[in-house]
PDB file of C-alpha atoms in Angstrom:
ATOM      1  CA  UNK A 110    -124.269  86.145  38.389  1.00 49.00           C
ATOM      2  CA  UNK A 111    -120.463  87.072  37.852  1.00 57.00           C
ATOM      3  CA  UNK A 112    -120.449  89.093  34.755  1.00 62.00           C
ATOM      4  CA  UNK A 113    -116.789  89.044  33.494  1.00 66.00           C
ATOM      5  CA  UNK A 114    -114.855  90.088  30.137  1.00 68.00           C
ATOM      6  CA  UNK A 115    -115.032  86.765  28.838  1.00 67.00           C
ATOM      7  CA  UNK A 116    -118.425  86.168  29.350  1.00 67.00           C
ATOM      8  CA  UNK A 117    -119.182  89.202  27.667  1.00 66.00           C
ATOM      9  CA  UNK A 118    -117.223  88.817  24.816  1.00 68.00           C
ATOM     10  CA  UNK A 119    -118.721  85.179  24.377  1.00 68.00           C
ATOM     11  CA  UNK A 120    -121.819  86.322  24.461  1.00 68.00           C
ATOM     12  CA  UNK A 121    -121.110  89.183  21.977  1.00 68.00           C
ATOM     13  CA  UNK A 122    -119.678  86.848  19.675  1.00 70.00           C
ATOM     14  CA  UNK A 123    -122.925  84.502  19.714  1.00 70.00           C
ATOM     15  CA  UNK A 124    -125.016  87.597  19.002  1.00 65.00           C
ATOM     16  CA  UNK A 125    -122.704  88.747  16.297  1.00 63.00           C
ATOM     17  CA  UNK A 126    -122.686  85.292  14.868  1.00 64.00           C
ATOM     18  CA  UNK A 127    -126.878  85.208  15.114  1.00 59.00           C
ATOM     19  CA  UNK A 128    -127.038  88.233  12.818  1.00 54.00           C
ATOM     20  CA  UNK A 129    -124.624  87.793  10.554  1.00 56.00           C
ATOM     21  CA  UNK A 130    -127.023  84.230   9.910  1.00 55.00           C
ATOM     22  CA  UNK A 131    -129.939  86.485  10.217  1.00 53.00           C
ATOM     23  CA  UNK A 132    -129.073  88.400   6.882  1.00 52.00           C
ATOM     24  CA  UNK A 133    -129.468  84.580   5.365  1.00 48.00           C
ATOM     25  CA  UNK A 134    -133.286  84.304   5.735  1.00 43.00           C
ATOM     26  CA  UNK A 135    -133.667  81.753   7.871  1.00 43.00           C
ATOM     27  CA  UNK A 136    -136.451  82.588  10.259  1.00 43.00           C
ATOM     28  CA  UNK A 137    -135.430  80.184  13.075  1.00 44.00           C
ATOM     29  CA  UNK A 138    -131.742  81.725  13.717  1.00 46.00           C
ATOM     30  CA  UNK A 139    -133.363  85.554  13.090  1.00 48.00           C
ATOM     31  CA  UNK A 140    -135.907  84.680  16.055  1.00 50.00           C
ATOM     32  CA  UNK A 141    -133.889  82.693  18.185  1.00 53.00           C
ATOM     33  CA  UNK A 142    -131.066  85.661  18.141  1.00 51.00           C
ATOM     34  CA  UNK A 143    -133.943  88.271  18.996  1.00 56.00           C
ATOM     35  CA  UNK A 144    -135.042  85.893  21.911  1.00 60.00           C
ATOM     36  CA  UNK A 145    -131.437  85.121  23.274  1.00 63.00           C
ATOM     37  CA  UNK A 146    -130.680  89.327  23.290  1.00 61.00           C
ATOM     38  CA  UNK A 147    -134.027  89.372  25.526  1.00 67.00           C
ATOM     39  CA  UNK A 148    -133.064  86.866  27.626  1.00 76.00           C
ATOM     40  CA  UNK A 149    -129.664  88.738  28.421  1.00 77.00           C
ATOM     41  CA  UNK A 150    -131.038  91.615  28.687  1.00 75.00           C
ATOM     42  CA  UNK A 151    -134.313  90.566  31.111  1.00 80.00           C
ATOM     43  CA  UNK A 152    -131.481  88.768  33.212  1.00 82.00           C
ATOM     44  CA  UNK A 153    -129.176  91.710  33.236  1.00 80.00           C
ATOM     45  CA  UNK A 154    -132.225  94.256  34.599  1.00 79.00           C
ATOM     46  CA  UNK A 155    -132.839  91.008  37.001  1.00 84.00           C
ATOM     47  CA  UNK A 156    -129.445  91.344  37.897  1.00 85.00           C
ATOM     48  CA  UNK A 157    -129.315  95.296  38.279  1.00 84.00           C
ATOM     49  CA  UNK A 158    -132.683  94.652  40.011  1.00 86.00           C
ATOM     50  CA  UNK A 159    -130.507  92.720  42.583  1.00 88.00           C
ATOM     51  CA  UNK A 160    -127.866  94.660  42.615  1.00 87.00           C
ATOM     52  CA  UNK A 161    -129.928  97.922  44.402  1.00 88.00           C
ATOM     53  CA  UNK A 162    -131.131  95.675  46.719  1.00 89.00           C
ATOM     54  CA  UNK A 163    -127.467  94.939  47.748  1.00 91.00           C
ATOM     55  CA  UNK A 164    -126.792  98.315  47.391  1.00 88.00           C
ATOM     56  CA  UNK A 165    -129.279  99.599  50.059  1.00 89.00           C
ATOM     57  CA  UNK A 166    -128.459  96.840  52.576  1.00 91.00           C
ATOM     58  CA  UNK A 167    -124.431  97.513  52.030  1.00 90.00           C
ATOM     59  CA  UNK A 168    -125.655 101.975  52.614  1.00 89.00           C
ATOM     60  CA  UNK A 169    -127.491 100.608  55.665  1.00 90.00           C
ATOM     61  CA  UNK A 170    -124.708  99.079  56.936  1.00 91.00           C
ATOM     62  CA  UNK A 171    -121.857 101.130  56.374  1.00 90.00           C
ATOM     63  CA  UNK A 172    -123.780 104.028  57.581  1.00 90.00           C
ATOM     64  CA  UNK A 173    -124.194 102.181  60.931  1.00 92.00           C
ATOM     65  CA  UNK A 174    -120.605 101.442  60.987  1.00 91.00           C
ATOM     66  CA  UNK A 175    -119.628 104.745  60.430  1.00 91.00           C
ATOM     67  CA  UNK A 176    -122.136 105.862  63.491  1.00 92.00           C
ATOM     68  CA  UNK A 177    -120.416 102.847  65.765  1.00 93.00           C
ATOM     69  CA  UNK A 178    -116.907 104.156  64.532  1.00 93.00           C
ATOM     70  CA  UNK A 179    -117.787 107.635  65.426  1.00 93.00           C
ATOM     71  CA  UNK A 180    -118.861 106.936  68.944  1.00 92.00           C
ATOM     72  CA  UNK A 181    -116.237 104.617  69.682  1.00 92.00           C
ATOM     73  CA  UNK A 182    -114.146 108.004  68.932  1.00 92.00           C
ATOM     74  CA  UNK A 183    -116.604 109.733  71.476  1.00 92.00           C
ATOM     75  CA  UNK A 184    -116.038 107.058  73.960  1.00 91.00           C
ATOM     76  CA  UNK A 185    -111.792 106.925  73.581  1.00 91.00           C
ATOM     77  CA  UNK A 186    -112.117 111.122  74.027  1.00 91.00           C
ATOM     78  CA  UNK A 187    -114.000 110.405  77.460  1.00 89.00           C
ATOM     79  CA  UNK A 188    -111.794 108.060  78.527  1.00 87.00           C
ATOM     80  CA  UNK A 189    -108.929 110.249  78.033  1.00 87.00           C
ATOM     81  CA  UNK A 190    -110.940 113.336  80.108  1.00 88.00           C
ATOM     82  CA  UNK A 191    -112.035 110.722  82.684  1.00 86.00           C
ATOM     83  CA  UNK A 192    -114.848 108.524  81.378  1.00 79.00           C
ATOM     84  CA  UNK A 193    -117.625 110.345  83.424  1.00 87.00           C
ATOM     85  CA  UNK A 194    -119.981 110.056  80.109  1.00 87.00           C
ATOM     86  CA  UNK A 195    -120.043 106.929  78.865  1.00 88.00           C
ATOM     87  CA  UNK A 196    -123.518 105.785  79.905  1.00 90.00           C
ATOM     88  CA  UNK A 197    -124.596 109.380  78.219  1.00 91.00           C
ATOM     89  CA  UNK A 198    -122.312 108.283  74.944  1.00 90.00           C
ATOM     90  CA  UNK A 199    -123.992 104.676  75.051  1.00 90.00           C
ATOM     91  CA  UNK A 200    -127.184 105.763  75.464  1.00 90.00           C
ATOM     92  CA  UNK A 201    -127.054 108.897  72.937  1.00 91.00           C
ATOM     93  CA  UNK A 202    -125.111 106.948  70.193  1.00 91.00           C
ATOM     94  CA  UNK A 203    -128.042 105.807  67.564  1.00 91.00           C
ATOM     95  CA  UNK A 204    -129.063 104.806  64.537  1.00 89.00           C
ATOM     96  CA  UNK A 205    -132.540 104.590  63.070  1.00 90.00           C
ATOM     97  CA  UNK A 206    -133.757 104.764  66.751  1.00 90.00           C
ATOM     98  CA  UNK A 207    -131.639 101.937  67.862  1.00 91.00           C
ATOM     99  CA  UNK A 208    -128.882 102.398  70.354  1.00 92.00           C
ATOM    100  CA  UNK A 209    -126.311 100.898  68.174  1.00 92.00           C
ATOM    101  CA  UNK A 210    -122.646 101.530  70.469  1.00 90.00           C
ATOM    102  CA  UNK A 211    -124.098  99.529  73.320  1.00 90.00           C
ATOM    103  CA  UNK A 212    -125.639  96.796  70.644  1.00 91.00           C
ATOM    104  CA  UNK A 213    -122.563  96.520  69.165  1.00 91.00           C
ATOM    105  CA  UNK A 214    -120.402  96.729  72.358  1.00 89.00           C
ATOM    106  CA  UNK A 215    -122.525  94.286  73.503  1.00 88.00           C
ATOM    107  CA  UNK A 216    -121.621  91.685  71.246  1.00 87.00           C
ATOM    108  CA  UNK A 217    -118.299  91.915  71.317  1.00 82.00           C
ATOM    109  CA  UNK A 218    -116.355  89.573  74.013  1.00 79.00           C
ATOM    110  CA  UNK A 219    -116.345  90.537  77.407  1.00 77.00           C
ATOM    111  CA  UNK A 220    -112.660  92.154  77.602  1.00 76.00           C
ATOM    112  CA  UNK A 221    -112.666  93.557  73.765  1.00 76.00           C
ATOM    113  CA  UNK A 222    -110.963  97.120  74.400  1.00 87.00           C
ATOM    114  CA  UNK A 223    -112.542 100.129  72.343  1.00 87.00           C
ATOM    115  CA  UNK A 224    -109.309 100.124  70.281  1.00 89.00           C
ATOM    116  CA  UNK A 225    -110.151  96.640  69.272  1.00 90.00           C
ATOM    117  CA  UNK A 226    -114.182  97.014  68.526  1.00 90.00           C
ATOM    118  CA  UNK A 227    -112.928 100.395  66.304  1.00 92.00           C
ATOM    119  CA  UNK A 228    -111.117  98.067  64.722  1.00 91.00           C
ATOM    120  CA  UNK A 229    -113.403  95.140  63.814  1.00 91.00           C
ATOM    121  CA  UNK A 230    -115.856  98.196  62.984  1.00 91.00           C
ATOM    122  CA  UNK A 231    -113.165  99.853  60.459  1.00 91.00           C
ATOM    123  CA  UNK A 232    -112.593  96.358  58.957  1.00 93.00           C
ATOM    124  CA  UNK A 233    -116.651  96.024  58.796  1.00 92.00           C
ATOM    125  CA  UNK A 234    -116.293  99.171  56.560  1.00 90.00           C
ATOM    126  CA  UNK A 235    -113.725  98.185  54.476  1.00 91.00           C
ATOM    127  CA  UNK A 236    -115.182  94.993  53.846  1.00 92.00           C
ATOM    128  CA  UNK A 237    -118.147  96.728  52.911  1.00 91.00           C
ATOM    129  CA  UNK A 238    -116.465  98.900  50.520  1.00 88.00           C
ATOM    130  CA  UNK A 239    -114.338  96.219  48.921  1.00 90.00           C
ATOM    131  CA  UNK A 240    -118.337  94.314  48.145  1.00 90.00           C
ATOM    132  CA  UNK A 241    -119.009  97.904  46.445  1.00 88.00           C
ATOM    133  CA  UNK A 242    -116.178  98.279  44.563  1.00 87.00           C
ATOM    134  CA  UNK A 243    -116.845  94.746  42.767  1.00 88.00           C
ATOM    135  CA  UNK A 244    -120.153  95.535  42.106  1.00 87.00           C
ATOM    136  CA  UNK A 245    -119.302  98.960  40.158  1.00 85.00           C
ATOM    137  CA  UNK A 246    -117.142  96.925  38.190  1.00 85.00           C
ATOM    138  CA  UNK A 247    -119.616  94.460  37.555  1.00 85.00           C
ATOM    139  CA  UNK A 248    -122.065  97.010  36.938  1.00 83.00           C
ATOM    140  CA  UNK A 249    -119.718  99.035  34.725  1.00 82.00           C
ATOM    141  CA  UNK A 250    -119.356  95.815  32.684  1.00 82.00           C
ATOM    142  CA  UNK A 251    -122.951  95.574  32.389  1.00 80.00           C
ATOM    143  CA  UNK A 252    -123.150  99.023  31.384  1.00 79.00           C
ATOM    144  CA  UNK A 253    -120.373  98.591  28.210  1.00 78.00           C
ATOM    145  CA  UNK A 254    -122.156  95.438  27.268  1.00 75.00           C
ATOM    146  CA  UNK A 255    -125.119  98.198  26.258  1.00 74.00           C
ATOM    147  CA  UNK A 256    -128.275  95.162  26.751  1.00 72.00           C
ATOM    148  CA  UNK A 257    -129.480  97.004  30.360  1.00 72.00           C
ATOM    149  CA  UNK A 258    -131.352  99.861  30.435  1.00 71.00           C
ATOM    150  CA  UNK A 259    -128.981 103.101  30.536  1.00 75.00           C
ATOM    151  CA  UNK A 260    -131.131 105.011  33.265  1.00 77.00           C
ATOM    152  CA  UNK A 261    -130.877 101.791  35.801  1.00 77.00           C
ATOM    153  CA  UNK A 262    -127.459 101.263  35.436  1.00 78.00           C
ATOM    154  CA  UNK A 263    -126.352 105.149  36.068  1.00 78.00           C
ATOM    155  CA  UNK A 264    -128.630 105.420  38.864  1.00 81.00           C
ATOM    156  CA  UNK A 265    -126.885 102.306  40.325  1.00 80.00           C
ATOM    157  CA  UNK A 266    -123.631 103.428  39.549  1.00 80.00           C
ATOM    158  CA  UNK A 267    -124.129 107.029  40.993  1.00 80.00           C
ATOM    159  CA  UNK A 268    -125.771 105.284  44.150  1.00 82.00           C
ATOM    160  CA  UNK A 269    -122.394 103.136  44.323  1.00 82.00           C
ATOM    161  CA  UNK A 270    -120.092 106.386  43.926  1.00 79.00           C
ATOM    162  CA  UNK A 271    -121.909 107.908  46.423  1.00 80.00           C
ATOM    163  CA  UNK A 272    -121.313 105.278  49.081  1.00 81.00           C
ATOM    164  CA  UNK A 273    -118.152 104.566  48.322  1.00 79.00           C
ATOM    165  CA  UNK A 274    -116.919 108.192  48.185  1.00 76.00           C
ATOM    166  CA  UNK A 275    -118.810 108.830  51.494  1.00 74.00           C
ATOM    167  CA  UNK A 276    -116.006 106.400  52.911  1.00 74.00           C
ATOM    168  CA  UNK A 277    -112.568 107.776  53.899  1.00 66.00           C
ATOM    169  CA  UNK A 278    -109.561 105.951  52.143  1.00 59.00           C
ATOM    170  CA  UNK A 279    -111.917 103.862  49.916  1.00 52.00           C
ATOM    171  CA  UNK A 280    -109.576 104.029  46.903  1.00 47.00           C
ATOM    172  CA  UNK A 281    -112.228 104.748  44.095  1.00 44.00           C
ATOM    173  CA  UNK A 282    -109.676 105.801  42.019  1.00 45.00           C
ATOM    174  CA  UNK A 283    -107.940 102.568  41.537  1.00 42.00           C
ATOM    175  CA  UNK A 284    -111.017 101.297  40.099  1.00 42.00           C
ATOM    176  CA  UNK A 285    -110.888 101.324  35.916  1.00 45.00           C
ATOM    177  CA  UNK A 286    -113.628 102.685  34.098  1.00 50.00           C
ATOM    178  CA  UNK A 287    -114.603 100.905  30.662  1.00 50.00           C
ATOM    179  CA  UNK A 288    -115.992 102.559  27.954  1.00 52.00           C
ATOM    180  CA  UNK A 289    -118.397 101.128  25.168  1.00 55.00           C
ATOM    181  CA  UNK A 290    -116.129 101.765  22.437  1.00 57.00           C
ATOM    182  CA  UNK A 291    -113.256 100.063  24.106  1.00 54.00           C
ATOM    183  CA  UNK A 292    -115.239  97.020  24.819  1.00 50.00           C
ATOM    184  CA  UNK A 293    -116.109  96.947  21.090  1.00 52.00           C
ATOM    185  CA  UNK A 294    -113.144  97.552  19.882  1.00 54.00           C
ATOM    186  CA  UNK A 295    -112.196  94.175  21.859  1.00 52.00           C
ATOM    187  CA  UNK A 296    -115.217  92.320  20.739  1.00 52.00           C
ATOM    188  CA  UNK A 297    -114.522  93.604  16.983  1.00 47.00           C
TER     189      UNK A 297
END
C-alpha cells in the first residue's frame, strides 16, 4: 500500500465530508463515517504491522552487508601484506554463525575481483537504504495522517533512523519531515 499526499488528502476530505453530514442526523452517513475511519485506521496498523517486518529483514541484511564489506576490507589489507590469511579471514568472517565472506564470495562469478564483490556489496547497502528511506516517508505520512497508533509509528520510525544512521553516507538529512499541522493546514 503506497500511501501518498493525495491519497491522504482524499481520504481526509471524505472524512471531513462524513462529519460535516453527521451533524445532519442521519444515522447511516454518522455510522458509515465511524466505520470507514476504522477501516483506515485497522489497514494503516496492518500496514505498520508490515512495515516492521520489512524493517527487520532490511536490519538483517544490511548488517550482513556491512560484515561482507568489512571483510572484503580485511581481505584487500592481506593482499597488500601478502595474502598469507585469507583462509583465516574466510573462515573467521561471520554472521549469526554463518561464514558469510566465503558464502558470498562464493556466489559471485569465478574471476569477480574483491574490488568488484565490495562493490556489488556497497550497492547491496545502498539499495537497502534507499528501501528505508521510502518507508520513513511513508511512515512519516502515516504518522501526519494521525489514524495509526502514535507508539507504533515512533517505534518504527526510531527503528528506521537507527538503521539508516548506522549506514555511512546514507543522506538522512535530505529526507523532509512533515508535521501534523502542516498536513492540516493542506487538507484545511
Amino acid at each position: 500500500m503506497k500511501v501518498t499526499i493525495d491519497a491522504m488528502l482524499g481520504s481526509a476530505r471524505r472524512m471531513s465530508g462524513q462529519l460535516q453530514s453527521d451533524g445532519s442526523g442521519s444515522p447511516k452517513t454518522g455510522t458509515k463515517g465511524r466505520s470507514d475511519s476504522v477501516s483506515i485506521s485497522t489497514r494503516l496498523n496492518s500496514r505498520i504491522d508490515s512495515l516492521e517486518s520489512e524493517l527487520r529483514a532490511i536490519q538483517v541484511s544490511v548488517s550482513r552487508n556491512q560484515v561482507v564489506l568489512d571483510g572484503i576490507n580485511q581481505l584487500q589489507d592481506d593482499e597488500g601484506r601478502g595474502g598469507s590469511a585469507r583462509e583465516q579471514i574466510l573462515a573467521e568472517v561471520r554472521f549469526e554463525g554463518r561464514p558469510v565472506l566465503r558464502e558470498y564470495l562464493n556466489q559471485r562469478e569465478p574471476g569477480t575481483s574483491l574490488q568488484e564483490a565490495y562493490g556489488q556489496a556497497a550497492m547491496e547497502v545502498k539499495d537497502e537504504t534507499e528501501r528505508l528511506k521510502r518507508m520513513l516517508v511513508e511512515v512519516e505520512n502515516i504518522t501526519a495522517s494521525e489514524l495509526a497508533s502514535p507508539e507504533k509509528v515512533n517505534g518504527l520510525v526510531d527503528g528506521i533512523q537507527t538503521v539508516i544512521s548506522g549506514v555511512p553516507e546514507s543522506g538522512l538529512n535530505s529526507i523532509s519531515n512533515l508535521s501534523p499541522e502542516n498536513v492540516r493546514r493542506l487538507i484545511g
